[in-house]
Amino acid sequence: MDCDTCAAKAIITLQHGNLCRHHFLDYFEHKVFKTIAKYELIKRTDTLCVAASGGKDSLTVLYLTKKYCEKNNLPATLFALAIDEGIHNYRAKTLQDLELFCTQHHIPVKVIKTKEEFKHTLDEAYPLINKDAKKKPCNICGVWRRYLLNKYARKNGATKVITGHNLDDEAQAIIMNVFKANTGLAARLGPISGVQDHELFVRRVKPLYFCTEKETRLYAWLKGFTIEFTECPYAREGYRAKVQEMLNDFEQQYAGTKQGIVNSFLAILPLLKEKELPGQKNSIQLCQECREPAQGEICNACKIQRVLEHEQ
Amino acid sequence: MELEVFKEREQTTVRIDFKGKTVKELLQQLSINPEVILVVRNQEICTEDELLDEQDRIELLSVISGG
């Protein structure tokens, strides 16, 4: 099979045609740069914190954010921030890949350990929390990661947090929120997420928003990024894994399903934000224990901490 | 034909008695959704229409992140 643009051998079939290596790389980079420009994800004066784990998505977004800044002569400062949850046989390897990548590409990297911040790794916390609150490991991990990324991005002067969320991640999140009727959470999705314009929150932006998981893996492979496959031992336990499998089955039978979900969602997102977010800024308080932003008197990270201390 | 296939997600190499001719037929025989893997043949990415040979070294790379 040949590339639709030139006579070279195709390496991927997309909805709009077949592409060779050269034209795929062009297509992918163009799509990411267009997303950054269209949604104004990066501004000249920004200090950029890239949330990084060492996986394909974070290495790709780290590489392309740096390339975008260089291409457009942006003086934006860039650093990578990783959260080490202390998951045995998993996180140490991905952080090793991240540190190697950052050394090769001259990007400063900071690693925050949950063990130092919360006195527990996820492996230690999960059995204790699960016993009391029946929370899944991904619930705890999600709260910790969002808390630490925001806190340490802000402490390091970042004005944006860049994440590697891709089209598959977003389509899954949209469907999960629909299935669970979480319209308030759905209103926080989109290429720019997080609470708008609040001094305690650093806005999160997603340059890979329109790139599928398969495209991103292919890009990382073609660029030769060192990514050894390791799987989080908790990954298959989550609700997301079920939705992911369902969407991949649909995509195989009805190509364009994931893109359709995201496009439909973007069309209604302004209305959803209008309905769900007014007054949100005023409802944000300082956590009485850690002084980080919270929806109530105590933030979610401190609620988890209370359970952990009670269980010890 | 006999084919040697490396599955990245399981970190295993298996030898299979392949009944078909193409990459697409290989994935059907292994009951793998093409959405979740990249197929590498002799260290080059290949598309589903490509014909396979007994000498080929096949790797199935997982598209889905591990975390």
mmCIF file of C-alpha atoms in Angstrom:
data_model
loop_
_atom_site.group_PDB
_atom_site.id
_atom_site.type_symbol
_atom_site.label_atom_id
_atom_site.label_comp_id
_atom_site.label_asym_id
_atom_site.label_seq_id
_atom_site.Cartn_x
_atom_site.Cartn_y
_atom_site.Cartn_z
ATOM 1 C CA MET A 1 0.000 0.000 0.000
ATOM 2 C CA ASP A 2 1.377 3.414 -0.997
ATOM 3 C CA CYS A 3 1.197 6.791 0.709
ATOM 4 C CA ASP A 4 -1.639 8.965 -0.660
ATOM 5 C CA THR A 5 0.704 11.956 -0.838
ATOM 6 C CA CYS A 6 3.789 10.359 -2.428
ATOM 7 C CA ALA A 7 4.788 6.971 -3.853
ATOM 8 C CA ALA A 8 6.529 5.739 -0.690
ATOM 9 C CA LYS A 9 5.340 2.705 1.277
ATOM 10 C CA ALA A 10 2.495 3.555 3.683
ATOM 11 C CA ILE A 11 2.917 2.737 7.373
ATOM 12 C CA ILE A 12 -0.532 3.718 8.667
ATOM 13 C CA THR A 13 -4.085 3.899 7.400
ATOM 14 C CA LEU A 14 -6.043 6.814 8.833
ATOM 15 C CA GLN A 15 -9.655 7.795 8.195
ATOM 16 C CA HIS A 16 -8.593 10.219 5.478
ATOM 17 C CA GLY A 17 -6.049 7.959 3.795
ATOM 18 C CA ASN A 18 -2.664 6.204 3.947
ATOM 19 C CA LEU A 19 0.566 7.884 5.012
ATOM 20 C CA CYS A 20 4.263 6.999 4.730
ATOM 21 C CA ARG A 21 6.735 7.620 7.555
ATOM 22 C CA HIS A 22 7.680 11.103 6.362
ATOM 23 C CA HIS A 23 4.125 12.316 5.788
ATOM 24 C CA PHE A 24 2.853 10.763 9.009
ATOM 25 C CA LEU A 25 5.466 12.628 11.071
ATOM 26 C CA ASP A 26 4.519 15.862 9.269
ATOM 27 C CA TYR A 27 0.806 15.224 9.781
ATOM 28 C CA PHE A 28 1.227 14.475 13.494
ATOM 29 C CA GLU A 29 3.417 17.494 14.281
ATOM 30 C CA HIS A 30 1.185 19.794 12.256
ATOM 31 C CA LYS A 31 -1.876 18.577 14.160
ATOM 32 C CA VAL A 32 -0.219 19.201 17.556
ATOM 33 C CA PHE A 33 1.081 22.666 16.580
ATOM 34 C CA LYS A 34 -2.313 23.593 15.127
ATOM 35 C CA THR A 35 -4.019 22.597 18.414
ATOM 36 C CA ILE A 36 -1.561 24.729 20.421
ATOM 37 C CA ALA A 37 -2.151 27.724 18.138
ATOM 38 C CA LYS A 38 -5.940 27.358 17.753
ATOM 39 C CA TYR A 39 -6.632 27.107 21.482
ATOM 40 C CA GLU A 40 -3.751 29.441 22.483
ATOM 41 C CA LEU A 41 -2.332 26.773 24.777
ATOM 42 C CA ILE A 42 1.083 28.448 25.008
ATOM 43 C CA LYS A 43 1.829 32.167 25.255
ATOM 44 C CA ARG A 44 5.165 33.948 24.852
ATOM 45 C CA THR A 45 5.440 34.789 28.518
ATOM 46 C CA ASP A 46 4.514 31.357 29.862
ATOM 47 C CA THR A 47 6.664 29.232 32.143
ATOM 48 C CA LEU A 48 5.764 25.689 31.146
ATOM 49 C CA CYS A 49 5.615 22.705 33.449
ATOM 50 C CA VAL A 50 5.207 19.447 31.518
ATOM 51 C CA ALA A 51 3.558 16.740 33.631
ATOM 52 C CA ALA A 52 5.742 13.772 32.750
ATOM 53 C CA SER A 53 5.829 10.081 33.589
ATOM 54 C CA GLY A 54 8.272 8.699 31.020
ATOM 55 C CA GLY A 55 5.531 7.060 28.929
ATOM 56 C CA LYS A 56 4.870 7.647 25.222
ATOM 57 C CA ASP A 57 2.399 10.506 25.742
ATOM 58 C CA SER A 58 4.500 12.565 28.116
ATOM 59 C CA LEU A 59 7.750 12.114 26.158
ATOM 60 C CA THR A 60 5.968 13.065 22.930
ATOM 61 C CA VAL A 61 4.335 16.160 24.420
ATOM 62 C CA LEU A 62 7.613 17.157 26.100
ATOM 63 C CA TYR A 63 9.508 16.842 22.810
ATOM 64 C CA LEU A 64 6.888 18.681 20.729
ATOM 65 C CA THR A 65 6.354 21.479 23.260
ATOM 66 C CA LYS A 66 10.090 22.178 23.181
ATOM 67 C CA LYS A 67 10.078 21.988 19.372
ATOM 68 C CA TYR A 68 7.071 24.357 19.144
ATOM 69 C CA CYS A 69 8.786 26.927 21.374
ATOM 70 C CA GLU A 70 12.027 26.717 19.367
ATOM 71 C CA LYS A 71 10.210 26.868 16.006
ATOM 72 C CA ASN A 72 8.282 29.976 17.042
ATOM 73 C CA ASN A 73 11.204 31.610 18.887
ATOM 74 C CA LEU A 74 9.238 31.645 22.130
ATOM 75 C CA PRO A 75 11.282 32.541 25.196
ATOM 76 C CA ALA A 76 9.029 30.284 27.323
ATOM 77 C CA THR A 77 10.865 28.383 30.071
ATOM 78 C CA LEU A 78 10.211 24.654 30.171
ATOM 79 C CA PHE A 79 10.687 21.978 32.819
ATOM 80 C CA ALA A 80 9.353 18.470 33.431
ATOM 81 C CA LEU A 81 7.610 17.511 36.666
ATOM 82 C CA ALA A 82 7.093 13.858 37.610
ATOM 83 C CA ILE A 83 5.146 12.361 40.495
ATOM 84 C CA ASP A 84 6.591 9.190 42.001
ATOM 85 C CA GLU A 85 3.737 7.296 43.687
ATOM 86 C CA GLY A 86 6.107 4.501 44.647
ATOM 87 C CA ILE A 87 4.354 1.736 42.705
ATOM 88 C CA HIS A 88 6.565 -1.335 42.946
ATOM 89 C CA ASN A 89 7.971 -2.726 39.695
ATOM 90 C CA TYR A 90 6.554 0.153 37.663
ATOM 91 C CA ARG A 91 7.329 3.781 38.401
ATOM 92 C CA ALA A 92 11.097 3.475 38.892
ATOM 93 C CA LYS A 93 11.468 2.191 35.315
ATOM 94 C CA THR A 94 9.366 4.919 33.692
ATOM 95 C CA LEU A 95 11.214 7.607 35.665
ATOM 96 C CA GLN A 96 14.503 6.171 34.449
ATOM 97 C CA ASP A 97 13.253 6.573 30.838
ATOM 98 C CA LEU A 98 12.133 10.130 31.626
ATOM 99 C CA GLU A 99 15.435 11.149 33.189
ATOM 100 C CA LEU A 100 17.389 9.728 30.226
ATOM 101 C CA PHE A 101 15.124 11.595 27.782
ATOM 102 C CA CYS A 102 15.443 14.891 29.677
ATOM 103 C CA THR A 103 19.237 14.561 29.802
ATOM 104 C CA GLN A 104 19.366 13.909 26.039
ATOM 105 C CA HIS A 105 17.101 16.895 25.301
ATOM 106 C CA HIS A 106 18.527 19.292 27.921
ATOM 107 C CA ILE A 107 15.261 19.668 29.846
ATOM 108 C CA PRO A 108 15.317 20.155 33.654
ATOM 109 C CA VAL A 109 13.303 17.538 35.500
ATOM 110 C CA LYS A 110 11.901 17.525 39.044
ATOM 111 C CA VAL A 111 10.536 14.441 40.797
ATOM 112 C CA ILE A 112 8.095 14.682 43.723
ATOM 113 C CA LYS A 113 7.635 11.561 45.862
ATOM 114 C CA THR A 114 4.287 10.864 47.542
ATOM 115 C CA LYS A 115 6.247 9.068 50.280
ATOM 116 C CA GLU A 116 7.853 12.385 51.250
ATOM 117 C CA GLU A 117 4.699 14.473 50.802
ATOM 118 C CA PHE A 118 2.087 12.130 52.289
ATOM 119 C CA LYS A 119 4.306 9.681 54.234
ATOM 120 C CA HIS A 120 2.960 6.809 52.074
ATOM 121 C CA THR A 121 3.509 5.246 48.684
ATOM 122 C CA LEU A 122 0.379 4.228 46.766
ATOM 123 C CA ASP A 123 1.206 0.572 47.503
ATOM 124 C CA GLU A 124 1.133 1.369 51.244
ATOM 125 C CA ALA A 125 -1.888 3.687 51.138
ATOM 126 C CA TYR A 126 -4.231 1.644 48.964
ATOM 127 C CA PRO A 127 -4.914 -1.259 51.378
ATOM 128 C CA LEU A 128 -5.532 1.199 54.229
ATOM 129 C CA ILE A 129 -7.861 3.466 52.251
ATOM 130 C CA ASN A 130 -9.633 0.571 50.585
ATOM 131 C CA LYS A 131 -10.419 -0.981 53.965
ATOM 132 C CA ASP A 132 -12.087 2.196 55.159
ATOM 133 C CA ALA A 133 -13.442 4.076 52.161
ATOM 134 C CA LYS A 134 -13.512 1.377 49.425
ATOM 135 C CA LYS A 135 -11.682 3.686 47.041
ATOM 136 C CA LYS A 136 -9.901 2.242 43.999
ATOM 137 C CA PRO A 137 -6.138 2.880 43.726
ATOM 138 C CA CYS A 138 -6.737 5.122 40.683
ATOM 139 C CA ASN A 139 -8.978 7.397 42.818
ATOM 140 C CA ILE A 140 -6.186 7.941 45.368
ATOM 141 C CA CYS A 141 -3.522 8.288 42.684
ATOM 142 C CA GLY A 142 -5.643 10.814 40.760
ATOM 143 C CA VAL A 143 -6.182 13.038 43.808
ATOM 144 C CA TRP A 144 -2.482 12.910 44.765
ATOM 145 C CA ARG A 145 -1.241 13.598 41.231
ATOM 146 C CA ARG A 146 -3.553 16.581 40.612
ATOM 147 C CA TYR A 147 -2.696 18.028 44.030
ATOM 148 C CA LEU A 148 1.087 17.654 43.656
ATOM 149 C CA LEU A 149 1.220 18.770 40.017
ATOM 150 C CA ASN A 150 -0.676 21.958 40.807
ATOM 151 C CA LYS A 151 1.256 22.660 44.003
ATOM 152 C CA TYR A 152 4.751 22.097 42.602
ATOM 153 C CA ALA A 153 4.045 23.650 39.195
ATOM 154 C CA ARG A 154 2.951 26.804 41.045
ATOM 155 C CA LYS A 155 5.858 26.697 43.513
ATOM 156 C CA ASN A 156 8.264 26.491 40.573
ATOM 157 C CA GLY A 157 6.713 29.518 38.890
ATOM 158 C CA ALA A 158 4.807 27.705 36.138
ATOM 159 C CA THR A 159 1.938 29.515 34.434
ATOM 160 C CA LYS A 160 0.764 26.416 32.526
ATOM 161 C CA VAL A 161 0.834 22.675 33.150
ATOM 162 C CA ILE A 162 1.165 20.757 29.864
ATOM 163 C CA THR A 163 -0.242 17.231 29.965
ATOM 164 C CA GLY A 164 0.009 14.329 27.511
ATOM 165 C CA HIS A 165 -3.737 13.585 27.419
ATOM 166 C CA ASN A 166 -4.692 12.301 23.981
ATOM 167 C CA LEU A 167 -7.939 11.834 22.046
ATOM 168 C CA ASP A 168 -8.520 8.373 23.531
ATOM 169 C CA ASP A 169 -8.116 9.707 27.098
ATOM 170 C CA GLU A 170 -10.585 12.500 26.408
ATOM 171 C CA ALA A 171 -13.178 10.282 24.700
ATOM 172 C CA GLN A 172 -12.974 7.878 27.664
ATOM 173 C CA ALA A 173 -13.368 10.706 30.193
ATOM 174 C CA ILE A 174 -16.381 12.125 28.324
ATOM 175 C CA ILE A 175 -18.134 8.733 28.212
ATOM 176 C CA MET A 176 -17.282 7.978 31.863
ATOM 177 C CA ASN A 177 -18.827 11.306 32.923
ATOM 178 C CA VAL A 178 -21.919 10.652 30.797
ATOM 179 C CA PHE A 179 -22.357 7.154 32.246
ATOM 180 C CA LYS A 180 -22.008 8.501 35.787
ATOM 181 C CA ALA A 181 -23.957 11.730 35.151
ATOM 182 C CA ASN A 182 -20.997 13.843 36.278
ATOM 183 C CA THR A 183 -21.803 16.955 34.255
ATOM 184 C CA GLY A 184 -19.808 19.127 36.671
ATOM 185 C CA LEU A 185 -16.655 17.110 35.987
ATOM 186 C CA ALA A 186 -17.371 17.001 32.239
ATOM 187 C CA ALA A 187 -17.423 20.815 32.177
ATOM 188 C CA ARG A 188 -13.764 20.791 33.272
ATOM 189 C CA LEU A 189 -12.643 18.769 30.240
ATOM 190 C CA GLY A 190 -11.508 20.192 26.879
ATOM 191 C CA PRO A 191 -8.122 21.264 25.456
ATOM 192 C CA ILE A 192 -7.781 23.686 28.385
ATOM 193 C CA SER A 193 -8.915 22.169 31.649
ATOM 194 C CA GLY A 194 -8.971 23.177 35.273
ATOM 195 C CA VAL A 195 -10.680 26.044 37.003
ATOM 196 C CA GLN A 196 -10.362 29.253 35.058
ATOM 197 C CA ASP A 197 -8.275 32.198 36.185
ATOM 198 C CA HIS A 198 -7.709 31.424 39.833
ATOM 199 C CA GLU A 199 -4.420 32.462 41.418
ATOM 200 C CA LEU A 200 -4.006 29.144 43.244
ATOM 201 C CA PHE A 201 -4.581 26.944 40.191
ATOM 202 C CA VAL A 202 -2.208 26.552 37.277
ATOM 203 C CA ARG A 203 -4.154 25.954 34.051
ATOM 204 C CA ARG A 204 -3.707 22.508 32.457
ATOM 205 C CA VAL A 205 -3.478 22.318 28.666
ATOM 206 C CA LYS A 206 -3.457 19.344 26.273
ATOM 207 C CA PRO A 207 -1.515 19.702 22.990
ATOM 208 C CA LEU A 208 -2.167 16.022 22.036
ATOM 209 C CA TYR A 209 -5.930 16.555 22.359
ATOM 210 C CA PHE A 210 -6.695 15.481 18.774
ATOM 211 C CA CYS A 211 -4.039 12.738 18.488
ATOM 212 C CA THR A 212 -5.167 9.149 18.987
ATOM 213 C CA GLU A 213 -3.302 6.809 21.281
ATOM 214 C CA LYS A 214 -2.207 4.749 18.275
ATOM 215 C CA GLU A 215 -0.861 7.798 16.420
ATOM 216 C CA THR A 216 1.046 8.904 19.521
ATOM 217 C CA ARG A 217 2.614 5.471 20.026
ATOM 218 C CA LEU A 218 3.615 5.394 16.362
ATOM 219 C CA TYR A 219 5.145 8.875 16.562
ATOM 220 C CA ALA A 220 7.154 7.958 19.679
ATOM 221 C CA TRP A 221 8.352 4.728 18.021
ATOM 222 C CA LEU A 222 9.376 6.438 14.780
ATOM 223 C CA LYS A 223 11.262 9.118 16.729
ATOM 224 C CA GLY A 224 13.131 6.406 18.613
ATOM 225 C CA PHE A 225 12.078 7.516 22.108
ATOM 226 C CA THR A 226 13.167 4.917 24.639
ATOM 227 C CA ILE A 227 9.948 3.563 26.112
ATOM 228 C CA GLU A 228 10.098 0.127 27.632
ATOM 229 C CA PHE A 229 6.580 -1.210 28.077
ATOM 230 C CA THR A 230 5.694 -1.492 31.739
ATOM 231 C CA GLU A 231 2.181 -1.713 33.034
ATOM 232 C CA CYS A 232 0.845 -0.187 36.247
ATOM 233 C CA PRO A 233 -0.321 -3.154 38.340
ATOM 234 C CA TYR A 234 -3.519 -1.243 39.166
ATOM 235 C CA ALA A 235 -4.359 -0.165 35.593
ATOM 236 C CA ARG A 236 -6.696 -3.036 34.775
ATOM 237 C CA GLU A 237 -8.752 -2.557 37.951
ATOM 238 C CA GLY A 238 -10.274 0.754 36.950
ATOM 239 C CA TYR A 239 -13.590 1.731 35.402
ATOM 240 C CA ARG A 240 -11.617 3.520 32.697
ATOM 241 C CA ALA A 241 -10.141 0.238 31.440
ATOM 242 C CA LYS A 242 -13.664 -1.065 30.734
ATOM 243 C CA VAL A 243 -14.652 2.091 28.858
ATOM 244 C CA GLN A 244 -11.366 2.000 26.938
ATOM 245 C CA GLU A 245 -12.023 -1.559 25.766
ATOM 246 C CA MET A 246 -15.566 -0.690 24.738
ATOM 247 C CA LEU A 247 -14.457 2.346 22.732
ATOM 248 C CA ASN A 248 -11.702 0.402 20.981
ATOM 249 C CA ASP A 249 -14.244 -2.243 19.959
ATOM 250 C CA PHE A 250 -16.520 0.473 18.606
ATOM 251 C CA GLU A 251 -13.652 2.196 16.815
ATOM 252 C CA GLN A 252 -12.698 -0.985 15.039
ATOM 253 C CA GLN A 253 -16.254 -1.513 13.809
ATOM 254 C CA TYR A 254 -17.129 2.138 13.226
ATOM 255 C CA ALA A 255 -13.993 4.144 12.403
ATOM 256 C CA GLY A 256 -14.105 7.702 13.715
ATOM 257 C CA THR A 257 -16.132 6.922 16.846
ATOM 258 C CA LYS A 258 -13.639 8.501 19.285
ATOM 259 C CA GLN A 259 -13.203 11.612 17.139
ATOM 260 C CA GLY A 260 -16.997 11.866 16.888
ATOM 261 C CA ILE A 261 -17.377 11.730 20.675
ATOM 262 C CA VAL A 262 -14.804 14.489 21.192
ATOM 263 C CA ASN A 263 -16.161 16.704 18.379
ATOM 264 C CA SER A 264 -19.734 16.418 19.690
ATOM 265 C CA PHE A 265 -18.511 17.198 23.179
ATOM 266 C CA LEU A 266 -16.601 20.302 22.031
ATOM 267 C CA ALA A 267 -19.753 21.584 20.356
ATOM 268 C CA ILE A 268 -21.671 21.538 23.648
ATOM 269 C CA LEU A 269 -18.774 22.378 26.000
ATOM 270 C CA PRO A 270 -19.417 26.175 26.045
ATOM 271 C CA LEU A 271 -23.014 25.526 27.165
ATOM 272 C CA LEU A 272 -21.855 23.007 29.738
ATOM 273 C CA LYS A 273 -19.316 25.467 31.177
ATOM 274 C CA GLU A 274 -21.941 28.184 31.301
ATOM 275 C CA LYS A 275 -24.267 25.878 33.233
ATOM 276 C CA GLU A 276 -21.769 24.278 35.599
ATOM 277 C CA LEU A 277 -19.014 26.775 36.289
ATOM 278 C CA PRO A 278 -20.521 30.147 37.307
ATOM 279 C CA GLY A 279 -19.689 30.890 40.902
ATOM 280 C CA GLN A 280 -17.019 28.192 40.930
ATOM 281 C CA LYS A 281 -14.220 30.685 41.539
ATOM 282 C CA ASN A 282 -15.967 32.063 44.585
ATOM 283 C CA SER A 283 -16.605 28.579 45.976
ATOM 284 C CA ILE A 284 -12.874 27.788 46.133
ATOM 285 C CA GLN A 285 -11.480 27.979 49.624
ATOM 286 C CA LEU A 286 -8.130 27.363 51.248
ATOM 287 C CA CYS A 287 -7.835 23.913 52.833
ATOM 288 C CA GLN A 288 -7.774 24.400 56.602
ATOM 289 C CA GLU A 289 -4.943 21.886 56.948
ATOM 290 C CA CYS A 290 -2.537 22.404 54.031
ATOM 291 C CA ARG A 291 -3.645 25.838 52.709
ATOM 292 C CA GLU A 292 -3.943 24.486 49.174
ATOM 293 C CA PRO A 293 -7.147 25.198 47.199
ATOM 294 C CA ALA A 294 -10.187 23.105 48.126
ATOM 295 C CA GLN A 295 -13.861 22.877 47.195
ATOM 296 C CA GLY A 296 -14.821 22.536 50.856
ATOM 297 C CA GLU A 297 -13.073 23.170 54.158
ATOM 298 C CA ILE A 298 -10.661 20.269 53.636
ATOM 299 C CA CYS A 299 -9.063 19.309 50.317
ATOM 300 C CA ASN A 300 -9.323 15.751 48.953
ATOM 301 C CA ALA A 301 -5.622 15.024 49.576
ATOM 302 C CA CYS A 302 -5.992 15.938 53.261
ATOM 303 C CA LYS A 303 -9.168 13.830 53.522
ATOM 304 C CA ILE A 304 -7.122 10.840 52.334
ATOM 305 C CA GLN A 305 -4.373 11.784 54.779
ATOM 306 C CA ARG A 306 -6.843 11.786 57.686
ATOM 307 C CA VAL A 307 -7.930 8.231 56.828
ATOM 308 C CA LEU A 308 -4.299 7.101 56.565
ATOM 309 C CA GLU A 309 -3.423 8.580 59.949
ATOM 310 C CA HIS A 310 -6.538 7.065 61.520
ATOM 311 C CA GLU A 311 -5.673 3.619 60.153
ATOM 312 C CA GLN A 312 -2.101 3.621 61.494
ATOM 313 C CA MET B 1 3.214 -21.487 8.069
ATOM 314 C CA GLU B 2 4.975 -21.213 11.436
ATOM 315 C CA LEU B 3 5.464 -17.673 12.714
ATOM 316 C CA GLU B 4 7.364 -16.273 15.677
ATOM 317 C CA VAL B 5 5.453 -13.442 17.346
ATOM 318 C CA PHE B 6 6.621 -11.202 20.198
ATOM 319 C CA LYS B 7 3.781 -9.735 22.291
ATOM 320 C CA GLU B 8 5.020 -6.621 24.071
ATOM 321 C CA ARG B 9 2.196 -6.348 26.597
ATOM 322 C CA GLU B 10 2.673 -9.925 27.822
ATOM 323 C CA GLN B 11 6.469 -9.763 27.272
ATOM 324 C CA THR B 12 6.356 -13.197 25.643
ATOM 325 C CA THR B 13 7.378 -14.714 22.320
ATOM 326 C CA VAL B 14 5.120 -17.414 20.896
ATOM 327 C CA ARG B 15 5.390 -19.683 17.844
ATOM 328 C CA ILE B 16 2.072 -20.081 16.072
ATOM 329 C CA ASP B 17 0.719 -22.129 13.208
ATOM 330 C CA PHE B 18 -0.489 -19.258 11.027
ATOM 331 C CA LYS B 19 -3.389 -20.190 8.729
ATOM 332 C CA GLY B 20 -3.617 -16.942 6.730
ATOM 333 C CA LYS B 21 -1.416 -14.712 4.587
ATOM 334 C CA THR B 22 -1.758 -11.088 5.740
ATOM 335 C CA VAL B 23 -1.165 -9.039 8.892
ATOM 336 C CA LYS B 24 -4.937 -8.531 9.148
ATOM 337 C CA GLU B 25 -5.498 -12.299 9.153
ATOM 338 C CA LEU B 26 -2.789 -12.769 11.775
ATOM 339 C CA LEU B 27 -4.546 -10.307 14.101
ATOM 340 C CA GLN B 28 -7.878 -12.044 13.482
ATOM 341 C CA GLN B 29 -6.339 -15.426 14.303
ATOM 342 C CA LEU B 30 -4.881 -14.026 17.539
ATOM 343 C CA SER B 31 -8.173 -12.195 18.342
ATOM 344 C CA ILE B 32 -6.359 -8.859 18.680
ATOM 345 C CA ASN B 33 -8.079 -5.554 17.956
ATOM 346 C CA PRO B 34 -5.861 -3.607 15.472
ATOM 347 C CA GLU B 35 -6.761 -0.434 17.405
ATOM 348 C CA VAL B 36 -4.596 -1.463 20.357
ATOM 349 C CA ILE B 37 -1.363 -2.547 18.668
ATOM 350 C CA LEU B 38 1.279 -1.557 16.133
ATOM 351 C CA VAL B 39 2.679 -4.391 14.054
ATOM 352 C CA VAL B 40 6.437 -4.349 13.469
ATOM 353 C CA ARG B 41 7.829 -6.759 10.872
ATOM 354 C CA ASN B 42 11.601 -7.143 10.754
ATOM 355 C CA GLN B 43 11.945 -3.843 12.627
ATOM 356 C CA GLU B 44 9.654 -1.893 10.277
ATOM 357 C CA ILE B 45 6.078 -0.773 10.888
ATOM 358 C CA CYS B 46 3.651 -2.521 8.562
ATOM 359 C CA THR B 47 0.011 -2.101 7.518
ATOM 360 C CA GLU B 48 -2.742 -4.706 7.707
ATOM 361 C CA ASP B 49 -2.710 -5.571 3.994
ATOM 362 C CA GLU B 50 0.937 -6.754 3.969
ATOM 363 C CA LEU B 51 1.754 -10.394 3.230
ATOM 364 C CA LEU B 52 3.716 -12.329 5.831
ATOM 365 C CA ASP B 53 6.532 -14.802 5.337
ATOM 366 C CA GLU B 54 7.743 -17.637 7.562
ATOM 367 C CA GLN B 55 11.103 -15.904 8.007
ATOM 368 C CA ASP B 56 9.491 -12.706 9.348
ATOM 369 C CA ARG B 57 10.125 -11.580 12.887
ATOM 370 C CA ILE B 58 6.843 -10.089 14.123
ATOM 371 C CA GLU B 59 6.461 -7.764 17.120
ATOM 372 C CA LEU B 60 3.082 -6.612 18.418
ATOM 373 C CA LEU B 61 3.641 -3.315 20.239
ATOM 374 C CA SER B 62 1.024 -2.202 22.735
ATOM 375 C CA VAL B 63 -0.545 1.138 21.887
ATOM 376 C CA ILE B 64 -2.251 1.432 25.267
ATOM 377 C CA SER B 65 -0.209 3.074 27.994
ATOM 378 C CA GLY B 66 0.614 0.958 30.976
ATOM 379 C CA GLY B 67 -0.693 3.417 33.531
#
